[in-house]
Amino acid sequence: MPSPTASPSLTIRGTGSYLPRTRLTSAQVDAMRGWAPGRCRARYGIDARHVAGAEETTSFMAVEAARRALDMAGWTPSDLDLILGACGVMEQPIPSTAVLVADRLGLGGSGVAAYDVNATCLSFVQALDLAALKLAAGEARRVLVFSSDIASAGLDWDRPEAAAIFGDGAAAAVLEAGEGAILARGFETYAEGHGACVLAAGGTRVNPARGIAAGEDRFRMDGAQAFRVASRYMPAFLARLLARGGLDRGAIDCVLPHQASAQALRHAGRALRLGRDRIVDIFAQTGNQIAASIPTVLDHAVRTGRLRRGQTALLMGTSAGISLGGAVLRF
Amino acid sequence: MPSPTASPSLTIRGTGSYLPRTRLTSAQVDAMRGWAPGRCRARYGIDARHVAGAEETTSFMAVEAARRALDMAGWTPSDLDLILGACGVMEQPIPSTAVLVADRLGLGGSGVAAYDVNATCLSFVQALDLAALKLAAGEARRVLVFSSDIASAGLDWDRPEAAAIFGDGAAAAVLEAGEGAILARGFETYAEGHGACVLAAGGTRVNPARGIAAGEDRFRMDGAQAFRVASRYMPAFLARLLARGGLDRGAIDCVLPHQASAQALRHAGRALRLGRDRIVDIFAQTGNQIAASIPTVLDHAVRTGRLRRGQTALLMGTSAGISLGGAVLRF
């Protein structure tokens, strides 16, 4: 990847997140699976995750998160001129999730552009980058980016290592140009790992018309392969990312990682050679929320004061692909 | 939408397309449906469409198209540093289609960034815009954009008005900075029309785990509503698009419209007040190929000499959303 020439102006005016009403504790998982009490917590490092109800659709949750972000900014939906959906899995194939969110926000007759970006768990980071480019080019002035995911729709509890660690939720940010900036960004895909994390059913290859074999409608993860590919490339990726922005590790006030797993969060700390106090970790309370993880942890950091104006945050993570991605923001 | 401030440099070095081996003629449709000979052709304005076989997956077709585009440019896959998938419906929800294409191109260990943009039938236009922004920002030097769609996986032949007009296929373009440019671009979404064109099954809301009601796995189109929303906004949209680039209709050498339907193509001509000779129309031989339509008609125009270096082309169309989109390119 060539070195970008500019630091695009990008100011996050508001953030918001939404957790489904139903909370599934690891004690409940132990009971459900017939495990010894405490096993789920001890094995996967998670206390609880939230599970979306039937009315808590992807677009419903996205709009709840978006309204909280708009409130923080003091904006209304009519202030927006671009809506970017950045989910791991869309609500439905046609039309895109951003369209459904635009309609729920009362923008159905507005003409506000709405479409989706999909980089699985890193969709939010790619959409932030796209928003910054659109702002810089004068193609948009005020942008909503949201990520909303319902992992529970595709989990296979007979493979608890790929089921126990996921949770549902949504988060959003509203953006404009201004004093904030993306100081560095990077994204690398190692498609040799494309089989490590797969949801096969729901597209053109595996679907009801063509037949769905047992298990193809459930998320399949070879955690060992995913971790192997990601950890092989992560240290050098992070070094390149920081070098691109002329940044030292010490300049990072706050790391907002994808909450992939307890193991992945420990690895991020080691790869960055930064103390755990710098890394915002909410995994035990939310699980891995696919694309919603990074903006949820961003919202958490903003609302708890862990990320303050003028500080520097590193958003980073891995996604199915396997892709590695990151963005350093001056908040 | 604010007016963009710049004309990003974007040169299309190569184009390519792929049509599945099986061709389904309208005479065969007449026989299949028990219609009088000639009815399908007379009613829908289509002679034939292509239908993907089991081995002609979304990513397989995309790679066939990509190799043709790379050949035209004299590039190899290793020249690329960004791969943007721009399909209407992805091959599978996780990971994104661009990742599968990267792997098939032999780039599995390369780190070349690969992800998807989804604006249904206008995905290619949005991905071109994103590519231009990435090139301008120095985030990429040589980009592959592909669109590949298998409409036949979701058609309901009991509703022939939404089945007879679709076809499968893929097309691609390879891009870099240079003498070409995007002179103007625009995208507007009227989400009030989100129910006009729907494929419900395959995402988080309607899926095997939660149950799929009859028909939810098939594409549903209220053609009258889609046409009403699109035609209400299209003339003013096109006027704004051309004004944004300081362009007169007469400056357009060649219109490359989404091949939505015979009716939509006639309407595009009227909305632009341009003669049919300026509008490239391959609908009768391909049908509506969802996102693959616009790059397929681009490849057709380039290979037949209807679009030559230095000329100006208008890519335009409507998509499920309802969205209207367009880009004026100096080729």
XYZ file of C-alpha atoms in Angstrom:
662
model
C 0.000 0.000 0.000
C 1.428 3.403 -0.925
C 1.800 6.075 1.726
C -1.121 8.471 1.862
C -0.116 12.066 1.314
C -2.564 13.869 3.580
C -4.178 13.747 7.029
C -7.846 14.196 6.229
C -9.798 16.446 8.526
C -12.437 14.440 10.393
C -14.139 15.467 13.601
C -16.366 13.084 15.519
C -19.127 15.340 16.857
C -21.149 12.587 18.474
C -21.116 8.895 19.260
C -23.848 6.533 20.395
C -24.432 2.872 21.011
C -27.309 0.490 21.645
C -27.399 -2.844 23.431
C -30.393 -5.174 23.039
C -32.674 -5.472 26.050
C -32.011 -9.181 26.596
C -28.726 -9.917 28.371
C -27.466 -13.489 28.310
C -25.027 -14.112 31.148
C -22.292 -16.708 31.066
C -23.972 -18.308 34.107
C -27.054 -18.793 31.900
C -24.839 -20.263 29.171
C -23.352 -22.702 31.704
C -26.863 -23.830 32.670
C -28.006 -24.016 29.029
C -25.031 -26.144 27.993
C -24.965 -28.278 31.140
C -21.498 -26.971 32.010
C -20.038 -26.623 35.479
C -20.843 -23.193 36.931
C -18.187 -20.663 35.919
C -16.870 -22.628 32.945
C -18.030 -20.188 30.235
C -16.522 -17.221 32.088
C -13.263 -18.983 32.796
C -12.839 -20.394 29.327
C -13.855 -17.419 27.181
C -13.329 -14.431 29.487
C -16.864 -13.143 29.014
C -19.487 -12.326 31.681
C -22.421 -11.554 29.404
C -23.516 -10.630 25.916
C -26.730 -9.055 24.613
C -29.139 -10.805 22.261
C -31.441 -8.930 19.875
C -35.164 -9.642 20.014
C -37.306 -9.960 16.899
C -38.180 -6.238 16.896
C -34.562 -5.237 17.461
C -33.620 -5.498 13.805
C -30.285 -4.321 12.435
C -31.799 -1.031 11.246
C -33.799 -0.515 14.474
C -30.663 -0.831 16.604
C -28.672 1.346 14.207
C -31.246 4.123 14.513
C -31.208 3.958 18.326
C -27.432 4.364 18.245
C -27.622 7.080 15.570
C -30.106 9.152 17.604
C -27.747 9.085 20.598
C -24.857 10.218 18.400
C -26.999 12.978 16.865
C -28.077 14.098 20.363
C -24.474 14.363 21.503
C -23.678 16.514 18.464
C -26.820 18.612 18.858
C -27.806 17.672 15.313
C -31.042 16.366 13.834
C -31.316 13.806 11.029
C -31.964 16.618 8.547
C -28.444 17.937 9.212
C -27.005 14.841 7.534
C -26.060 14.628 3.886
C -24.476 11.159 3.777
C -25.329 7.906 5.577
C -22.814 5.061 5.454
C -23.825 1.632 6.661
C -20.863 -0.349 7.992
C -22.281 -3.638 9.247
C -20.643 -7.038 9.194
C -23.846 -8.637 7.907
C -26.599 -6.577 6.337
C -30.241 -6.659 7.412
C -31.219 -7.959 3.977
C -29.362 -8.224 0.656
C -31.506 -5.648 -1.221
C -31.659 -2.713 -0.585
C -28.675 -1.824 1.583
C -29.004 -1.336 5.340
C -28.162 2.381 5.107
C -31.349 2.875 3.069
C -33.469 1.290 5.813
C -31.794 3.529 8.400
C -32.377 6.635 6.273
C -36.071 5.801 6.077
C -36.350 5.152 9.844
C -34.663 8.522 10.492
C -37.432 10.253 8.532
C -35.173 10.990 5.555
C -37.162 8.941 3.018
C -37.858 11.879 0.724
C -34.641 13.791 1.376
C -32.278 12.507 -1.301
C -29.550 12.033 1.334
C -27.144 9.466 -0.116
C -27.225 6.137 1.717
C -25.171 3.027 0.980
C -23.031 0.364 2.653
C -19.377 -0.506 3.036
C -18.485 -4.077 3.996
C -15.140 -5.059 5.460
C -16.687 -7.441 8.033
C -15.482 -6.488 11.535
C -13.473 -3.550 10.164
C -16.364 -1.981 8.253
C -16.545 0.987 10.630
C -12.866 1.832 10.129
C -13.244 1.697 6.336
C -16.396 3.812 6.488
C -14.615 6.439 8.635
C -11.893 6.585 5.997
C -14.484 6.938 3.229
C -16.291 9.658 5.212
C -13.037 11.590 5.616
C -12.331 11.343 1.883
C -15.879 12.517 1.051
C -15.570 15.458 3.465
C -12.197 16.421 2.012
C -13.554 16.257 -1.540
C -16.546 18.421 -0.658
C -18.945 15.576 -1.475
C -20.457 15.647 2.022
C -20.527 17.969 5.021
C -22.159 15.937 7.792
C -21.972 12.180 7.775
C -23.548 9.402 9.818
C -21.614 6.139 10.001
C -23.241 3.214 11.781
C -22.454 -0.419 12.473
C -25.153 -2.788 13.682
C -24.821 -6.536 13.912
C -26.894 -9.488 15.063
C -24.374 -12.240 15.570
C -26.975 -14.356 17.365
C -28.809 -14.954 14.057
C -25.955 -17.160 12.842
C -24.361 -18.804 15.880
C -23.919 -22.551 16.265
C -23.975 -23.402 19.972
C -22.650 -26.874 19.194
C -19.387 -25.040 18.541
C -19.274 -22.903 21.654
C -15.823 -21.471 20.903
C -17.447 -19.599 17.988
C -20.757 -18.925 19.774
C -20.013 -17.981 23.382
C -17.845 -14.987 22.483
C -20.313 -13.079 20.280
C -22.917 -10.463 21.192
C -25.405 -8.231 19.373
C -25.475 -4.442 19.292
C -25.074 -1.257 17.311
C -23.059 1.933 17.447
C -22.754 5.085 15.389
C -20.800 8.293 14.973
C -21.645 11.606 13.314
C -18.826 13.435 11.598
C -17.818 16.642 9.929
C -14.601 18.416 8.989
C -12.953 20.514 11.689
C -10.163 20.248 14.199
C -10.049 16.445 14.331
C -8.151 14.354 11.813
C -7.205 10.892 10.689
C -3.431 10.977 11.258
C -2.749 7.587 9.726
C -4.712 4.674 8.352
C -3.954 1.297 6.927
C -5.771 -1.795 5.735
C -4.241 -5.056 4.540
C -6.026 -8.220 3.451
C -4.461 -11.678 3.585
C -7.052 -13.630 1.647
C -5.161 -16.880 2.255
C -7.169 -16.842 5.502
C -10.578 -16.434 3.854
C -11.703 -19.837 5.084
C -10.958 -19.117 8.745
C -14.153 -17.134 9.427
C -17.106 -17.878 7.152
C -20.843 -17.387 6.992
C -21.697 -19.204 3.764
C -25.486 -18.908 3.487
C -27.234 -15.707 2.503
C -25.581 -14.741 -0.751
C -25.555 -15.964 -4.328
C -23.749 -19.262 -3.690
C -25.627 -20.836 -0.764
C -29.291 -19.882 -0.483
C -32.741 -21.430 -0.209
C -33.235 -21.618 -3.992
C -29.988 -23.561 -4.468
C -30.135 -25.482 -1.183
C -28.425 -24.960 2.161
C -26.432 -27.854 3.591
C -26.421 -28.488 7.350
C -24.455 -25.826 9.164
C -23.938 -23.531 6.177
C -26.322 -21.010 7.744
C -24.132 -20.790 10.840
C -20.935 -18.867 11.378
C -17.860 -21.113 11.188
C -14.596 -20.011 12.738
C -11.232 -21.740 12.795
C -10.006 -19.604 15.649
C -6.500 -21.063 15.566
C -6.066 -20.283 11.848
C -7.534 -16.783 12.234
C -5.241 -16.048 15.148
C -2.216 -17.497 13.298
C -2.716 -15.345 10.191
C -3.580 -12.218 12.179
C -0.726 -12.513 14.638
C 1.813 -13.261 11.895
C 1.127 -9.937 10.196
C -0.082 -7.677 13.039
C 3.174 -6.395 14.561
C 4.607 -5.255 11.203
C 1.235 -3.862 10.161
C 1.030 -1.704 13.284
C 4.610 -0.528 12.818
C 3.849 0.512 9.217
C 0.636 2.230 10.306
C 2.359 4.341 12.949
C 5.335 5.099 10.682
C 2.947 6.328 8.009
C 1.661 8.994 10.392
C 5.143 9.744 11.742
C 3.833 8.562 15.110
C 5.477 6.913 18.051
C 3.604 4.311 20.127
C 3.860 6.700 23.047
C 1.724 9.250 21.161
C -1.314 6.934 21.421
C -3.457 7.983 24.397
C -6.043 5.332 23.927
C -6.330 2.106 21.919
C -9.852 1.183 20.783
C -9.477 -2.366 19.503
C -12.000 -4.645 17.892
C -13.229 -6.746 20.813
C -12.521 -9.964 18.927
C -11.825 -12.201 21.931
C -10.063 -12.055 25.272
C -7.017 -13.635 23.612
C -7.007 -11.115 20.744
C -7.170 -8.191 23.192
C -4.172 -9.537 25.120
C -2.334 -9.974 21.825
C -3.089 -6.388 20.750
C -1.447 -5.131 23.936
C 1.652 -7.257 23.319
C 1.862 -6.313 19.616
C 1.686 -2.619 20.511
C 3.972 -2.995 23.525
C 1.557 -0.765 25.416
C 0.211 -1.284 28.923
C -3.284 -2.703 29.397
C -4.340 0.653 30.905
C -4.056 2.239 27.461
C -6.299 -0.407 25.839
C -10.051 -0.039 26.224
C -11.457 -3.502 26.876
C -15.225 -4.014 27.274
C -15.209 -7.573 25.932
C -16.419 -9.184 29.168
C -19.675 -7.171 29.026
C -20.414 -7.140 25.276
C -18.519 -9.950 23.594
C -17.447 -9.626 19.979
C -20.137 -7.535 18.273
C -18.677 -7.991 14.771
C -18.548 -4.543 13.082
C -20.368 -2.884 16.005
C -17.469 -3.581 18.395
C -15.116 -0.777 17.377
C -17.728 2.029 17.404
C -19.215 0.650 20.651
C -15.832 0.817 22.348
C -15.359 4.300 20.858
C -18.673 5.429 22.358
C -17.710 3.853 25.679
C -14.357 5.674 25.699
C -15.962 9.024 24.833
C -18.742 8.746 27.416
C -16.466 7.550 30.222
C -13.868 10.247 29.545
C -11.158 7.802 28.527
C -10.935 9.639 25.189
C -10.955 13.421 25.435
C -10.784 16.228 22.869
C -7.316 16.677 21.450
C -6.219 13.170 22.440
C -5.058 10.524 19.996
C -6.876 7.225 19.606
C -5.882 4.140 17.654
C -8.813 2.169 16.256
C -7.559 -1.232 15.155
C -8.424 -4.837 14.661
C -8.692 -7.864 12.476
C -11.633 -9.103 10.463
C -12.700 -12.092 8.443
C -10.657 -11.985 5.290
C -8.251 -12.069 7.103
C -7.854 -8.302 7.079
C -5.916 -6.049 9.429
C -7.012 -2.459 9.746
C -6.350 0.617 11.782
C -6.829 4.355 11.950
C -5.153 6.860 14.239
C -7.544 9.699 15.068
C -6.919 13.031 16.696
C -10.251 13.245 18.516
C -25.605 17.173 -1.339
C -22.885 19.826 -1.359
C -20.962 20.512 -4.544
C -17.664 18.669 -4.784
C -14.690 20.954 -5.134
C -12.425 18.888 -7.325
C -12.417 16.655 -10.411
C -10.496 13.622 -9.232
C -8.073 12.136 -11.633
C -9.166 8.646 -12.647
C -8.036 6.756 -15.724
C -9.627 3.500 -16.766
C -6.717 1.466 -18.147
C -8.702 -1.657 -18.829
C -12.212 -3.084 -18.835
C -13.504 -6.623 -19.052
C -16.721 -8.560 -18.779
C -17.902 -12.137 -18.501
C -21.175 -13.751 -19.523
C -22.104 -17.204 -18.216
C -21.939 -20.038 -20.736
C -25.672 -20.828 -20.603
C -27.842 -18.446 -22.633
C -31.582 -18.501 -21.985
C -33.476 -17.077 -24.951
C -36.875 -15.458 -24.706
C -38.154 -18.162 -27.063
C -37.110 -20.705 -24.422
C -38.902 -18.625 -21.774
C -42.057 -18.625 -23.910
C -41.897 -22.424 -24.113
C -41.121 -22.793 -20.379
C -44.042 -20.587 -19.364
C -46.483 -21.913 -21.969
C -46.697 -18.475 -23.570
C -47.437 -17.752 -27.205
C -44.200 -17.592 -29.240
C -42.760 -14.065 -29.165
C -44.593 -12.924 -26.039
C -41.541 -12.584 -23.770
C -39.655 -10.572 -26.414
C -42.632 -8.334 -27.180
C -43.562 -7.708 -23.591
C -40.148 -7.165 -22.004
C -37.940 -6.125 -24.906
C -35.374 -8.830 -24.247
C -34.019 -11.499 -26.610
C -31.877 -13.441 -24.152
C -30.107 -13.405 -20.826
C -27.263 -15.531 -19.450
C -27.621 -17.846 -16.466
C -24.699 -18.796 -14.218
C -23.967 -22.493 -13.667
C -22.996 -23.901 -10.287
C -19.268 -23.431 -10.946
C -19.786 -19.882 -12.222
C -19.870 -18.334 -8.756
C -19.863 -14.595 -8.149
C -16.112 -14.588 -7.473
C -15.340 -16.920 -10.412
C -17.123 -14.602 -12.858
C -15.536 -11.534 -11.275
C -12.054 -12.991 -11.783
C -12.777 -13.828 -15.446
C -13.822 -10.196 -15.991
C -10.885 -8.877 -13.956
C -8.335 -10.874 -15.992
C -9.719 -9.376 -19.213
C -9.464 -5.869 -17.738
C -5.905 -6.546 -16.535
C -4.967 -7.890 -20.001
C -6.267 -4.717 -21.664
C -4.161 -2.624 -19.288
C -1.110 -4.854 -19.666
C -1.087 -5.345 -15.904
C -0.842 -8.446 -13.750
C -2.677 -9.004 -10.438
C 0.485 -8.092 -8.534
C 0.272 -4.567 -9.968
C -2.878 -3.972 -7.895
C -2.918 -2.400 -4.436
C -6.673 -2.135 -3.839
C -9.579 -4.417 -4.781
C -13.104 -3.074 -4.421
C -16.048 -5.427 -4.740
C -19.155 -3.672 -6.028
C -21.806 -6.371 -6.351
C -25.524 -6.031 -5.810
C -25.605 -9.250 -3.770
C -22.443 -10.745 -2.299
C -21.288 -14.326 -2.806
C -21.627 -14.936 0.947
C -22.084 -12.650 3.946
C -18.647 -13.327 5.513
C -16.034 -12.584 4.308
C -16.658 -10.008 1.594
C -16.602 -10.914 -2.098
C -13.488 -8.819 -2.759
C -11.544 -11.129 -0.440
C -12.572 -14.192 -2.463
C -11.538 -12.431 -5.661
C -8.174 -11.441 -4.174
C -7.515 -15.069 -3.301
C -8.536 -16.342 -6.776
C -6.183 -13.766 -8.337
C -3.285 -15.295 -6.391
C -3.025 -12.356 -4.000
C -3.794 -14.346 -0.837
C -0.515 -13.492 0.874
C -0.077 -10.020 -0.615
C -1.771 -7.751 1.917
C -3.606 -5.958 -0.931
C -6.652 -4.344 0.669
C -9.937 -5.955 -0.394
C -13.446 -4.987 0.671
C -16.916 -4.306 -0.696
C -19.168 -1.340 -1.414
C -22.900 -1.971 -1.725
C -25.262 0.455 -3.399
C -27.228 -2.327 -5.158
C -27.326 -1.619 -8.921
C -25.181 1.509 -8.506
C -22.387 -0.177 -6.575
C -19.935 0.176 -9.478
C -20.490 3.943 -9.692
C -19.938 4.347 -5.946
C -16.833 2.164 -6.074
C -15.406 4.252 -8.957
C -15.929 7.343 -6.818
C -14.224 5.673 -3.850
C -11.342 4.538 -6.072
C -10.862 8.095 -7.337
C -10.819 9.436 -3.773
C -8.296 6.774 -2.710
C -6.059 7.551 -5.705
C -6.244 11.287 -4.988
C -5.381 10.730 -1.316
C -2.392 8.560 -2.188
C -3.968 5.558 -0.482
C -3.829 3.477 -3.655
C -2.101 3.564 -7.028
C -3.729 0.784 -9.057
C -7.245 -0.321 -8.283
C -9.483 -3.162 -9.445
C -13.227 -2.543 -9.214
C -15.529 -5.428 -10.099
C -19.251 -6.102 -10.119
C -20.568 -9.630 -10.395
C -24.158 -10.676 -9.892
C -26.232 -13.840 -10.094
C -29.788 -12.580 -10.366
C -31.005 -16.060 -11.285
C -30.373 -17.264 -7.693
C -33.303 -15.163 -6.472
C -35.844 -14.913 -9.289
C -39.498 -15.878 -8.928
C -40.770 -17.014 -12.331
C -44.338 -16.820 -11.046
C -43.796 -13.058 -11.255
C -42.337 -12.878 -14.741
C -42.207 -9.054 -14.786
C -39.469 -9.306 -12.121
C -37.867 -12.465 -13.523
C -37.801 -12.197 -17.324
C -35.745 -9.008 -17.409
C -32.739 -10.134 -15.310
C -29.519 -11.814 -16.372
C -26.270 -12.925 -14.744
C -22.771 -11.663 -15.425
C -19.723 -9.776 -14.247
C -17.580 -6.869 -15.336
C -14.520 -5.079 -14.048
C -12.278 -2.099 -14.589
C -8.675 -1.382 -13.584
C -7.838 2.179 -12.694
C -5.037 4.560 -11.890
C -4.510 8.314 -11.812
C -3.617 9.985 -15.104
C -5.248 11.929 -17.881
C -8.788 10.704 -17.220
C -11.057 12.234 -14.606
C -14.430 12.141 -12.940
C -15.842 15.495 -14.042
C -18.992 15.275 -11.932
C -20.715 12.766 -9.710
C -23.899 12.585 -7.724
C -25.864 10.098 -5.683
C -29.261 10.616 -4.061
C -31.330 8.121 -2.082
C -35.105 8.320 -1.740
C -35.626 5.691 0.923
C -39.383 6.167 0.739
C -39.062 3.666 -2.110
C -37.163 1.038 -0.116
C -40.044 -1.433 -0.440
C -40.172 -1.263 -4.231
C -37.256 -3.650 -4.852
C -36.492 -6.134 -2.087
C -34.610 -9.347 -1.492
C -35.496 -10.096 2.144
C -33.747 -13.394 2.889
C -30.030 -13.686 3.422
C -29.291 -11.141 6.134
C -29.926 -10.801 9.846
C -33.713 -10.435 9.648
C -34.850 -13.307 7.433
C -32.637 -16.373 7.491
C -32.783 -20.133 8.032
C -32.247 -19.856 11.803
C -35.180 -17.456 12.200
C -37.352 -18.950 9.446
C -37.994 -17.911 5.866
C -41.598 -17.369 4.785
C -42.711 -18.355 1.293
C -41.303 -16.006 -1.296
C -38.957 -14.136 1.038
C -35.980 -15.781 -0.659
C -37.030 -14.354 -4.027
C -36.555 -10.850 -5.404
C -39.744 -8.780 -5.186
C -40.195 -5.739 -7.381
C -43.053 -3.279 -7.549
C -41.979 -2.007 -10.936
C -44.630 0.707 -11.040
C -43.532 2.171 -7.685
C -39.842 1.948 -8.572
C -40.453 3.679 -11.869
C -42.633 6.342 -10.210
C -40.027 7.267 -7.578
C -37.136 7.134 -10.037
C -38.851 9.139 -12.759
C -40.083 11.787 -10.309
C -36.534 12.653 -9.268
C -34.416 11.727 -12.313
C -34.698 14.831 -14.530
C -33.728 17.249 -11.728
C -31.023 14.859 -10.523
C -29.423 14.751 -13.965
C -29.640 18.545 -14.286
C -27.884 18.952 -10.910
C -25.249 16.379 -11.852
C -24.348 18.130 -15.108
C -24.454 21.596 -13.500
C -22.053 20.390 -10.800
C -19.461 19.639 -13.491
C -20.278 22.786 -15.461
C -21.342 20.476 -18.274
C -23.889 20.810 -21.017
C -25.853 17.766 -22.207
C -24.192 18.217 -25.578
C -20.792 17.529 -23.989
C -21.787 13.913 -23.329
C -20.455 11.700 -26.103
C -21.827 8.503 -24.738
C -24.395 7.543 -22.080
C -23.736 4.241 -20.279
C -26.933 3.629 -18.346
C -27.832 0.871 -15.958
C -29.719 -1.593 -18.154
C -32.663 -1.653 -15.765
C -35.404 -2.413 -18.309
C -36.426 -1.461 -21.814
C -38.769 1.139 -20.308
C -36.051 2.625 -18.063
C -33.678 2.966 -21.018
C -36.317 4.833 -23.034
C -36.933 7.061 -20.011
C -33.216 7.830 -19.617
C -33.137 9.101 -23.176
C -36.152 11.327 -22.598
C -34.848 12.621 -19.233
C -31.528 13.563 -20.834
C -33.141 14.868 -24.018
C -30.495 13.040 -25.966
C -30.947 10.905 -29.064
C -30.997 7.117 -28.752
C -27.751 6.986 -30.745
C -25.911 8.522 -27.778
C -27.254 5.883 -25.350
C -25.555 2.488 -25.264
C -28.285 -0.123 -24.976
C -27.395 -3.819 -24.714
C -30.457 -4.759 -22.660
C -31.942 -7.087 -25.275
C -28.843 -9.323 -25.128
C -28.020 -9.229 -21.391
C -31.063 -8.108 -19.438
C -30.644 -6.263 -16.157
C -27.463 -7.649 -14.575
C -27.923 -5.727 -11.294
C -24.586 -4.084 -10.401
C -22.803 -5.771 -13.301
C -24.877 -3.861 -15.882
C -23.041 -0.527 -15.831
C -19.498 -1.952 -16.061
C -20.656 -4.470 -18.705
C -22.039 -1.676 -20.881
C -18.806 0.280 -20.223
C -16.738 -2.681 -21.448
C -19.023 -3.046 -24.474
C -18.630 0.655 -25.332
C -14.831 0.516 -24.981
C -14.411 -2.678 -27.033
C -16.772 -1.587 -29.823
C -15.174 1.875 -30.089
C -18.298 3.718 -28.983
C -16.226 5.264 -26.172
C -12.792 6.495 -27.200
C -9.912 8.153 -25.327
C -10.635 11.782 -24.530
C -14.387 11.361 -24.922
C -16.895 12.024 -22.154
C -19.180 9.294 -20.823
C -22.091 9.559 -18.436
C -22.579 6.487 -16.244
C -26.008 6.677 -14.669
C -28.911 4.755 -13.309
C -31.270 3.915 -10.512
C -30.999 1.221 -7.889
C -33.044 -0.372 -5.173
C -33.281 2.203 -2.414
C -34.517 3.986 -4.507
C -31.208 5.665 -5.317
C -30.226 7.717 -8.349
C -26.560 7.895 -9.241
C -24.281 9.141 -11.939
C -20.717 9.957 -12.825
C -19.384 11.878 -15.815
C -16.009 10.508 -16.878
C -13.430 11.879 -19.246
C -12.223 8.525 -20.583
